[in-house]
XYZ file of C-alpha atoms in Angstrom:
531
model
C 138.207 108.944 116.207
C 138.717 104.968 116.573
C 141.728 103.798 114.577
C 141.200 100.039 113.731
C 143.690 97.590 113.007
C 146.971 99.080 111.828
C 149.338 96.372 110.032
C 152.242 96.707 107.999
C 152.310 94.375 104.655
C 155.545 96.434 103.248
C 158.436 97.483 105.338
C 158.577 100.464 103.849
C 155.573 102.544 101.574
C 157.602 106.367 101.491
C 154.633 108.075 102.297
C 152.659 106.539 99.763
C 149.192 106.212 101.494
C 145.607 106.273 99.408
C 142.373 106.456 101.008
C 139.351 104.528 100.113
C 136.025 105.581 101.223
C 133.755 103.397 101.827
C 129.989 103.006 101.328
C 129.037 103.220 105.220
C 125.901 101.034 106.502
C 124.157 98.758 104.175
C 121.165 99.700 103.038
C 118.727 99.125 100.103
C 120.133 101.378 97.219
C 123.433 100.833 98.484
C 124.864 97.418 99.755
C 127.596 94.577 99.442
C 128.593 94.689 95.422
C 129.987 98.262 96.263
C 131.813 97.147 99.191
C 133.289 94.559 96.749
C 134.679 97.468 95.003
C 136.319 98.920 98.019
C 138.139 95.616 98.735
C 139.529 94.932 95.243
C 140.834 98.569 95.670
C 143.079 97.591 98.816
C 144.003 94.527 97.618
C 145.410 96.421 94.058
C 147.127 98.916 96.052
C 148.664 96.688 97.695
C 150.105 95.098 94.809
C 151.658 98.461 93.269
C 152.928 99.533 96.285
C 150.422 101.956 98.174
C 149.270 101.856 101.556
C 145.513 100.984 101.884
C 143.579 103.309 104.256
C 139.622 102.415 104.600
C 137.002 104.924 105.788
C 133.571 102.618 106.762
C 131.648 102.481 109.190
C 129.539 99.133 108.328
C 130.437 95.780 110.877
C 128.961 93.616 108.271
C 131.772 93.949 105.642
C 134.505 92.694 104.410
C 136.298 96.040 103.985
C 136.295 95.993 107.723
C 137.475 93.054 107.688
C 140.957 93.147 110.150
C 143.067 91.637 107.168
C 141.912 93.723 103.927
C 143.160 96.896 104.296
C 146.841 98.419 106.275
C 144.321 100.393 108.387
C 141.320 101.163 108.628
C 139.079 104.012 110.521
C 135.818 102.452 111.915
C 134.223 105.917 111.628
C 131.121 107.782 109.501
C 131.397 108.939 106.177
C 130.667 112.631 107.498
C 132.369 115.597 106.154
C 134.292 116.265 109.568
C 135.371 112.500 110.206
C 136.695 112.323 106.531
C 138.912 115.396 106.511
C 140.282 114.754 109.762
C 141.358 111.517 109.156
C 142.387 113.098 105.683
C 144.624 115.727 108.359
C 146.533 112.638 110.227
C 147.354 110.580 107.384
C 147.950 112.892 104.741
C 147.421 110.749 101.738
C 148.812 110.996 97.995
C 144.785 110.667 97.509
C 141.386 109.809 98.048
C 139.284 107.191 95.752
C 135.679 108.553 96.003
C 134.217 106.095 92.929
C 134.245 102.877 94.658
C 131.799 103.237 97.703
C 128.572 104.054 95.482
C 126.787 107.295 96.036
C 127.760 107.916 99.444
C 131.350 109.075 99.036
C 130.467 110.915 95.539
C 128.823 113.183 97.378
C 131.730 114.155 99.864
C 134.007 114.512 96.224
C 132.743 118.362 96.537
C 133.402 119.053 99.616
C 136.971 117.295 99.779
C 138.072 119.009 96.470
C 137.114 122.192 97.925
C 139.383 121.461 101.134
C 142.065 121.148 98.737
C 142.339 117.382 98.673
C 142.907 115.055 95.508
C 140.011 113.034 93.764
C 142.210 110.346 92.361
C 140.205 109.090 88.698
C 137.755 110.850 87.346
C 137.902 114.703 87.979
C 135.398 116.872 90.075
C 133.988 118.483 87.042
C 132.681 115.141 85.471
C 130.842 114.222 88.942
C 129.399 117.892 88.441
C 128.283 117.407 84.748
C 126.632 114.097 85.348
C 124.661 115.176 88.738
C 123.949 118.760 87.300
C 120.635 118.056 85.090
C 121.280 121.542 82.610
C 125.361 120.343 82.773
C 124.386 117.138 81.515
C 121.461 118.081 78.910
C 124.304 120.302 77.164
C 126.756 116.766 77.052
C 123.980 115.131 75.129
C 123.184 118.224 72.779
C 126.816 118.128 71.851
C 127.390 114.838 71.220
C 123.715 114.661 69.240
C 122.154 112.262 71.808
C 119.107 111.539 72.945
C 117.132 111.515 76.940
C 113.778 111.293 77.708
C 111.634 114.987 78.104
C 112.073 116.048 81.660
C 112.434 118.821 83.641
C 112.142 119.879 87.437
C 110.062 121.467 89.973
C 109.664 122.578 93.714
C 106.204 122.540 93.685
C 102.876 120.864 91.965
C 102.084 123.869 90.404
C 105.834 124.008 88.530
C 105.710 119.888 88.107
C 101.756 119.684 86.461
C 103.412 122.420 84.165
C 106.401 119.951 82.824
C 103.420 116.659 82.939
C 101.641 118.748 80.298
C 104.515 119.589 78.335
C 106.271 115.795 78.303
C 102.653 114.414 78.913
C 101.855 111.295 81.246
C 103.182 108.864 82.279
C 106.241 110.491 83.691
C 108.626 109.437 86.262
C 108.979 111.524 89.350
C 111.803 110.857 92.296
C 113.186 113.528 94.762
C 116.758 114.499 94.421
C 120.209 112.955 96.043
C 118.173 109.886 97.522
C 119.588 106.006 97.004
C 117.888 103.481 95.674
C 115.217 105.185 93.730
C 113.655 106.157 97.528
C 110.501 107.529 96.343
C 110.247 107.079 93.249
C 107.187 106.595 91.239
C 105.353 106.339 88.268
C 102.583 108.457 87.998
C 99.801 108.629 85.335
C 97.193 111.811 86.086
C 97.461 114.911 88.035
C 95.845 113.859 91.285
C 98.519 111.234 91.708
C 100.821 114.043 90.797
C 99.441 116.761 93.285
C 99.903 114.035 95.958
C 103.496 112.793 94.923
C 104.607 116.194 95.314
C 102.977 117.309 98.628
C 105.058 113.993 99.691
C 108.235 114.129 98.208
C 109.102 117.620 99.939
C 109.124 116.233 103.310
C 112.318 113.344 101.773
C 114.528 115.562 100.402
C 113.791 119.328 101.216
C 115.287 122.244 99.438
C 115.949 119.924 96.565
C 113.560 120.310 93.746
C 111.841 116.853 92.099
C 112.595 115.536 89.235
C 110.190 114.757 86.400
C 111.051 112.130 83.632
C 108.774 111.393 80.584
C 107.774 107.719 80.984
C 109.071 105.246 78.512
C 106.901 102.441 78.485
C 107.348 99.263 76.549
C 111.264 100.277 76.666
C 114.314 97.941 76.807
C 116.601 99.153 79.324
C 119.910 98.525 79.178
C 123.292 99.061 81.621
C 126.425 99.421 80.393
C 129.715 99.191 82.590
C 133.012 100.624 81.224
C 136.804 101.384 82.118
C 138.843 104.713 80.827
C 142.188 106.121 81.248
C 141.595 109.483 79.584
C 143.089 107.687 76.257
C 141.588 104.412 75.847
C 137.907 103.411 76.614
C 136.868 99.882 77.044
C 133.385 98.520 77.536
C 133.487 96.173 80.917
C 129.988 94.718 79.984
C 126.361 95.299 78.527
C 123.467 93.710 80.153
C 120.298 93.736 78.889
C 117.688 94.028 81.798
C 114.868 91.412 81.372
C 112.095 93.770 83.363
C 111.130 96.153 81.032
C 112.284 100.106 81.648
C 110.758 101.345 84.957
C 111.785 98.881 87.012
C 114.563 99.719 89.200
C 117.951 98.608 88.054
C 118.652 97.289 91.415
C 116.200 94.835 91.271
C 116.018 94.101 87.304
C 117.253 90.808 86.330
C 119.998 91.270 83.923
C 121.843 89.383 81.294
C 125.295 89.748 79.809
C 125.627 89.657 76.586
C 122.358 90.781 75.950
C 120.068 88.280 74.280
C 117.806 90.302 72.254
C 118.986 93.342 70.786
C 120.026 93.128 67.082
C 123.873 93.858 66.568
C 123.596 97.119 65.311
C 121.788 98.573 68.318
C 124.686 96.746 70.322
C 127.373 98.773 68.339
C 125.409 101.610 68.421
C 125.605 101.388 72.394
C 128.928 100.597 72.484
C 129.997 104.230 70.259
C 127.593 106.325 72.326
C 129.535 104.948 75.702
C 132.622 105.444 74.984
C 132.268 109.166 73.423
C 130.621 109.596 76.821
C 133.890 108.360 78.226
C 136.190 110.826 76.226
C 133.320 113.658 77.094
C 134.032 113.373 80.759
C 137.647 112.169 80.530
C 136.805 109.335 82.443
C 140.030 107.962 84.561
C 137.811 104.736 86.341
C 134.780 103.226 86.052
C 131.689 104.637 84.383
C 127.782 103.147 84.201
C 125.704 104.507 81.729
C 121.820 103.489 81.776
C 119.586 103.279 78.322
C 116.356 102.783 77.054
C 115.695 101.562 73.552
C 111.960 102.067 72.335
C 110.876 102.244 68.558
C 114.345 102.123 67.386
C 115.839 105.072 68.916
C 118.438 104.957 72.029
C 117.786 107.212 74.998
C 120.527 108.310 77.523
C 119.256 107.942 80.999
C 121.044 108.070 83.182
C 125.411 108.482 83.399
C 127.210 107.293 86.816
C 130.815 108.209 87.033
C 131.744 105.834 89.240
C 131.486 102.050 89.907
C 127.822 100.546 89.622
C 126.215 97.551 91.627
C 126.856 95.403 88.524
C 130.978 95.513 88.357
C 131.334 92.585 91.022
C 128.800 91.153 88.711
C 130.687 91.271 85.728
C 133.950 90.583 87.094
C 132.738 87.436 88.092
C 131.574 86.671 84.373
C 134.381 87.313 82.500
C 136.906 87.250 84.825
C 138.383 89.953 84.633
C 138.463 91.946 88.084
C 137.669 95.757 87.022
C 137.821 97.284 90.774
C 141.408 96.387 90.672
C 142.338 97.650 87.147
C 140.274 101.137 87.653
C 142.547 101.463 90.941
C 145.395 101.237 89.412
C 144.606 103.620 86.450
C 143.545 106.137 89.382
C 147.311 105.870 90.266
C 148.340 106.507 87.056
C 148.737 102.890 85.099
C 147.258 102.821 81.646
C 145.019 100.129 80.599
C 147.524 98.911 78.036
C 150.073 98.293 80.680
C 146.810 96.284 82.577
C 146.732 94.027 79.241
C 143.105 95.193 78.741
C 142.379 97.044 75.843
C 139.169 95.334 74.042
C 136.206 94.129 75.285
C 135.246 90.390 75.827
C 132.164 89.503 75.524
C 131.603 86.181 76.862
C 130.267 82.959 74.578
C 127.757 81.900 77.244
C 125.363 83.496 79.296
C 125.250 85.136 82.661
C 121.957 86.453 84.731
C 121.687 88.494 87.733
C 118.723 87.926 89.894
C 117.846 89.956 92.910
C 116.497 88.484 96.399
C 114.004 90.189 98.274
C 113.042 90.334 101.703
C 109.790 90.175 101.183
C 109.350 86.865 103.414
C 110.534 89.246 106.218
C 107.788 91.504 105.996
C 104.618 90.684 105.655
C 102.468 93.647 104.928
C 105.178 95.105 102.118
C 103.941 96.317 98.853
C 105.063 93.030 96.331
C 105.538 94.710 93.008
C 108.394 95.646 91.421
C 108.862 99.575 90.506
C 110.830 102.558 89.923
C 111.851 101.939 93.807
C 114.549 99.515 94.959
C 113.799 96.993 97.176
C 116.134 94.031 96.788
C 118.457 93.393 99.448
C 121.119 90.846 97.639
C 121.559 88.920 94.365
C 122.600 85.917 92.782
C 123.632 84.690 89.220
C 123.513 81.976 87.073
C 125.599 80.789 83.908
C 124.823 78.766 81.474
C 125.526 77.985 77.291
C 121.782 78.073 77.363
C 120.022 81.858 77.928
C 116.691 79.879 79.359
C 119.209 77.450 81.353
C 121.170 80.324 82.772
C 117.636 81.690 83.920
C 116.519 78.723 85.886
C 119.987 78.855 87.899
C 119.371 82.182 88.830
C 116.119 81.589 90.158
C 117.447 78.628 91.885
C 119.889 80.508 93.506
C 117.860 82.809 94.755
C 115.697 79.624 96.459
C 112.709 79.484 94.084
C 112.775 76.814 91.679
C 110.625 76.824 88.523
C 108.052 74.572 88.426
C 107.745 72.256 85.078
C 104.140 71.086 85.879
C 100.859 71.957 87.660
C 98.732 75.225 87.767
C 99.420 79.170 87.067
C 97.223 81.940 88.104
C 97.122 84.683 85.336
C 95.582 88.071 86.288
C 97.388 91.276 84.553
C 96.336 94.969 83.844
C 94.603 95.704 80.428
C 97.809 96.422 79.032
C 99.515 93.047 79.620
C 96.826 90.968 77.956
C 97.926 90.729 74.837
C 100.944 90.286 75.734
C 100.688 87.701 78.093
C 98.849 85.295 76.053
C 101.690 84.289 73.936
C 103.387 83.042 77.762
C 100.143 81.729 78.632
C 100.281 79.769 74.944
C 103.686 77.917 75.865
C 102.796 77.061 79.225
C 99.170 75.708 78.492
C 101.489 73.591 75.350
C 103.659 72.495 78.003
C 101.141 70.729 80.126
C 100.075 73.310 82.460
C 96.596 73.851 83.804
C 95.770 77.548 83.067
C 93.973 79.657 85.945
C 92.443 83.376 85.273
C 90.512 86.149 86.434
C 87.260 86.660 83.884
C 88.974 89.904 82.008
C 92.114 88.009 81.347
C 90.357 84.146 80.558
C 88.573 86.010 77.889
C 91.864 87.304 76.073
C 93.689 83.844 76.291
C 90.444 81.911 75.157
C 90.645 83.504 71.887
C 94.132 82.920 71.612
C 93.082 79.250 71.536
C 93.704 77.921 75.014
C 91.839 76.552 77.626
C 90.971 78.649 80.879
C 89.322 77.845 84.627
C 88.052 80.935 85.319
C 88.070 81.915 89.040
C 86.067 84.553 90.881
C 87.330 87.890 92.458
C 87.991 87.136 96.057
C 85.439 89.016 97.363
C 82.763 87.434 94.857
C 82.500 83.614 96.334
C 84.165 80.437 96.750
C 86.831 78.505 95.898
C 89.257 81.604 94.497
C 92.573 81.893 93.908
C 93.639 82.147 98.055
C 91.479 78.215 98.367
C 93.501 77.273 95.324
C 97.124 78.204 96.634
C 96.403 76.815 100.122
C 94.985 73.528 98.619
C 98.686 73.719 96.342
C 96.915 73.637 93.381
C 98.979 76.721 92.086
C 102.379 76.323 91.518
C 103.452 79.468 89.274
C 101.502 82.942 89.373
C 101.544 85.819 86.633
C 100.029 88.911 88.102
C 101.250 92.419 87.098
C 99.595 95.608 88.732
C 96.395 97.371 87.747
C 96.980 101.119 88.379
C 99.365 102.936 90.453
C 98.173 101.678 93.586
C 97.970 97.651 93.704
C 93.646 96.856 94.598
C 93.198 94.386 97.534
C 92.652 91.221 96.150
C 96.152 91.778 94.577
C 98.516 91.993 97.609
C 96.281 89.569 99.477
C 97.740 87.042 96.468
C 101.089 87.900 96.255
C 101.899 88.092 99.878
C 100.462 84.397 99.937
C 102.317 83.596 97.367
C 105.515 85.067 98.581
C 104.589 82.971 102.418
C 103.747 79.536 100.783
C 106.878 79.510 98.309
C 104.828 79.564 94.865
C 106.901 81.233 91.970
C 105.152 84.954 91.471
C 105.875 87.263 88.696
C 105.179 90.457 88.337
C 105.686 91.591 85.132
C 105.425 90.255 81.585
C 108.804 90.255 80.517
C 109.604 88.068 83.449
C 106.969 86.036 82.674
C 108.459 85.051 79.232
C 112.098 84.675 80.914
C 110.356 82.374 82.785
C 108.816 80.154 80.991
C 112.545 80.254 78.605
C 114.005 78.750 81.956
C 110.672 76.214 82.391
C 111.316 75.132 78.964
C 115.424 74.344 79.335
C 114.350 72.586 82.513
C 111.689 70.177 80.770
C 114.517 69.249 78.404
C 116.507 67.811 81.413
C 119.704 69.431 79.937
C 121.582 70.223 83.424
C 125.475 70.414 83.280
C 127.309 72.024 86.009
C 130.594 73.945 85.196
C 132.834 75.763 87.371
C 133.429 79.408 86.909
C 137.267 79.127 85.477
C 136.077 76.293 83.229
C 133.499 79.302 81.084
C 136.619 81.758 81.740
C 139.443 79.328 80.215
C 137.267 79.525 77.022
C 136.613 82.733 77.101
C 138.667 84.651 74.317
């Protein structure tokens, strides 16, 4: 056991000593914004008069940082390290919401040892993680989740694809990150997911969503004590539902939902809240499709978006859900009603996909973002274009886009195609899709299939005659010509986007940029009028 840097901030703390667990080594699924969380925690107990212990094993962090916490133990989040670190310092309490998914699962384990889960009891983790548990939360309170079920085998999961019917979303149990999870559309997919997904997380069955496609997905951040229940934040993702939240682009507030689907949201959370007796943070995941809400998902803990939404509305919710784990009320924190800002913020993810050459470069049900950025602006187009900025990919305003999407796209993508082609931009296709956008009025080069002749899209981009690219995938499994695009894309810088909703988000932050209307404001100037 390697005790790291032991300091003493108070002269005197009486015993009072919390533990904070940590979210161990970064990883996709589970990275920095959670290890924000941790940090905030130290620095509130701190401030009421607790001694800070941290339990992470990750270098790269600041919650290992020699100056954030009174100690900290450099050592794995493993059931044996835990308690007997737990043994030595003999803490009022552990916090087990702050680290992400890592620690939640050690909440078990600890209670079972006899230790205390500060916030949000044992039996809330259970209901939330326990599929049948949870099912009878939503009968109760009259709400509404997609058809699923789960299975050990293909035999068991083609029997739950018939009853939901396809598409349906399958994903292994207790992984991070949406490891493995996919979208499949006909048995044989199916028959192979399943032969696959035994060998990532044996003994655990897999579970089996019915698809919602077309959906709005939404996230939903909020703060209990057990009496009052406060929404931190809803974003509205701009990838439609089945990409992974991780790597969604997000806005707060959201900009198209009508107000009564907002309120709507905002009672369904919070009778979540009282359900659980939340005491922390909660995340709660929707989908809205032909004017019904579905419950996806409930996380009773902090999510990858509360450094996010700190940072928006200034308000920093890692510290207040501390404190009411030790008891304060959210009254006595001043925050009792939500504030929903009068600008707009977006969350962008960055990939690594410059880093690896030969990776898949599509956006799914999988996670594969490794940071992300955000941009804020009066503006929801504006606040777009930052993000992408940010991220190191500025939108283009002039020159050529490639358009090639799946059958189900077309229509869809010719109102984008419409704006840009009124904008000035030379329009690019593949035959199937230049015959959709010529009837919609606008005019097309069409371009061969790679493999059919000379020049095609690859001459194109190298001669930088592309600047913006609009390619969503055909089928489960992206064909050739596809990735051959997109990874050029990715190498050579051009702006590539792989689904339609980012496509119009897109061309919302094109259009703010071709009005010239820049204004940079610093982050306490939105906050000071922020009521």
């Amino acid at each position: 056991m390697s005790l790291v840097n032991i300091t003493h901030k108070k002269d005197s703390y009486s015993n009072r000593k919390v533990i904070i667990l940590g979210g161990g080594p970064n990883r996709i699924g589970q990275g920095i914004e959670f290890d924000y969380c941790c940090c905030h925690a130290a620095y509130a107990l701190s401030e009421i008069g607790y001694e800070s212990i941290i339990i992470n094993s990750n270098p790269e962090t600041v919650s290992t940082d020699y100056d954030t916490s009174d100690k900290l133990y450099f050592e794995p989040l493993t059931k044996e390290d835990v308690l007997n670190i737990i043994e030595r310092e003999k803490p009022v309490g552990v916090i087990v919401q702050l680290g992400g998914q890592t620690p939640l699962n050690l909440a078990a384990y600890l209670k079972k040892e006899g230790i205390e889960i500060l916030g949000t009891g044992l039996d809330a983790i259970d209901k939330t993680e326990d599929r049948e548990r949870f099912k009878q939360i939503l009968n109760k309170l009259n709400l509404r989740q997609p058809e699923n079920g789960t299975a050990f085998n293909y035999i068991e999961a083609k029997e739950i694809a018939m009853r939901i019917s396809y598409p349906v979303l399958v994903r292994p149990s207790y992984v991070l990150g949406g490891r493995a999870m996919e979208i499949v559309y006909n048995d044989s997919d199916l028959e192979f997911y399943m032969n696959n997904a035994a060998l990532i997380s044996p003994n655990y069955p897999v579970l089996l969503d019915s698809f919602l496609e077309d959906a709005i997905e939404i996230d939903v951040d909020m703060i209990g004590d057990g009496e009052y229940f406060v929404i931190a934040g809803i974003m509205e993702h701009i990838e439609e539902a089945g990409i992974h939240s991780g790597d969604s682009a997000m806005v707060l507030p959201p900009y198209s939902l009508c107000n009564n689907v907002i309120d709507e949201i905002r009672v369904v959370t919070k009778a979540l809240g009282r359900e659980l007796n939340i005491k922390g943070l909660m995340n709660v995941q929707y989908a809205f499709k032909d004017n019904t809400l579905f419950v996806l998902e409930v996380n009773p803990r902090a999510s990858r978006t509360i450094p996010f939404i700190s940072k928006a509305i200034g308000i920093p919710f890692a510290k207040l859900a501390t404190k009411v784990m030790l008891g304060y009320k959210l009254k006595d924190l001043n925050f009792t009603e939500e504030k929903i800002p009068n600008y707009f913020c977006v969350k962008e993810s960055v990939f690594p996909f410059t880093k690896f050459p030969k990776a898949e470069i599509v956006l799914g049900p999988e996670m594969r973002s490794t940071g992300e950025v955000m941009g804020i602006d009066k503006d929801y187009g504006m606040a777009f274009a930052k993000a992408q900025i940010a991220t190191g990919q500025k939108l283009p305003i002039k020159g050529g886009v490639f358009i090639s999407v799946k059958d189900h796209d077309k229509r869809s993508v010719s109102f984008v195609s419409k704006k840009l082609y009124d904008m000035g931009f030379k329009i690019y296709a593949t035959l199937g899709t230049a015959k959709v956008l010529i009837n919609s009025g606008i005019a097309v080069t069409i371009l061969p299939k790679i493999h059919e002749k000379r020049p095609h899209i690859l001459d194109l981009i190298k001669n930088n005659e592309i600047q913006l690219i609009i390619n969503t995938a055909s089928g489960s499994v992206p064909q050739k010509d596809q990735n051959s695009i997109r990874r050029l894309a990715v190498m050579t810088g051009i702006t590539l986007i792989t689904t339609v909703p980012g496509a119009q988000a897109v061309v919302n932050g094109i259009e703010a940029m071709k009005k010239g209307d820049y204004n940079v404001k610093s982050i306490q100037e939105y906050h000071q009028n922020l009521k």
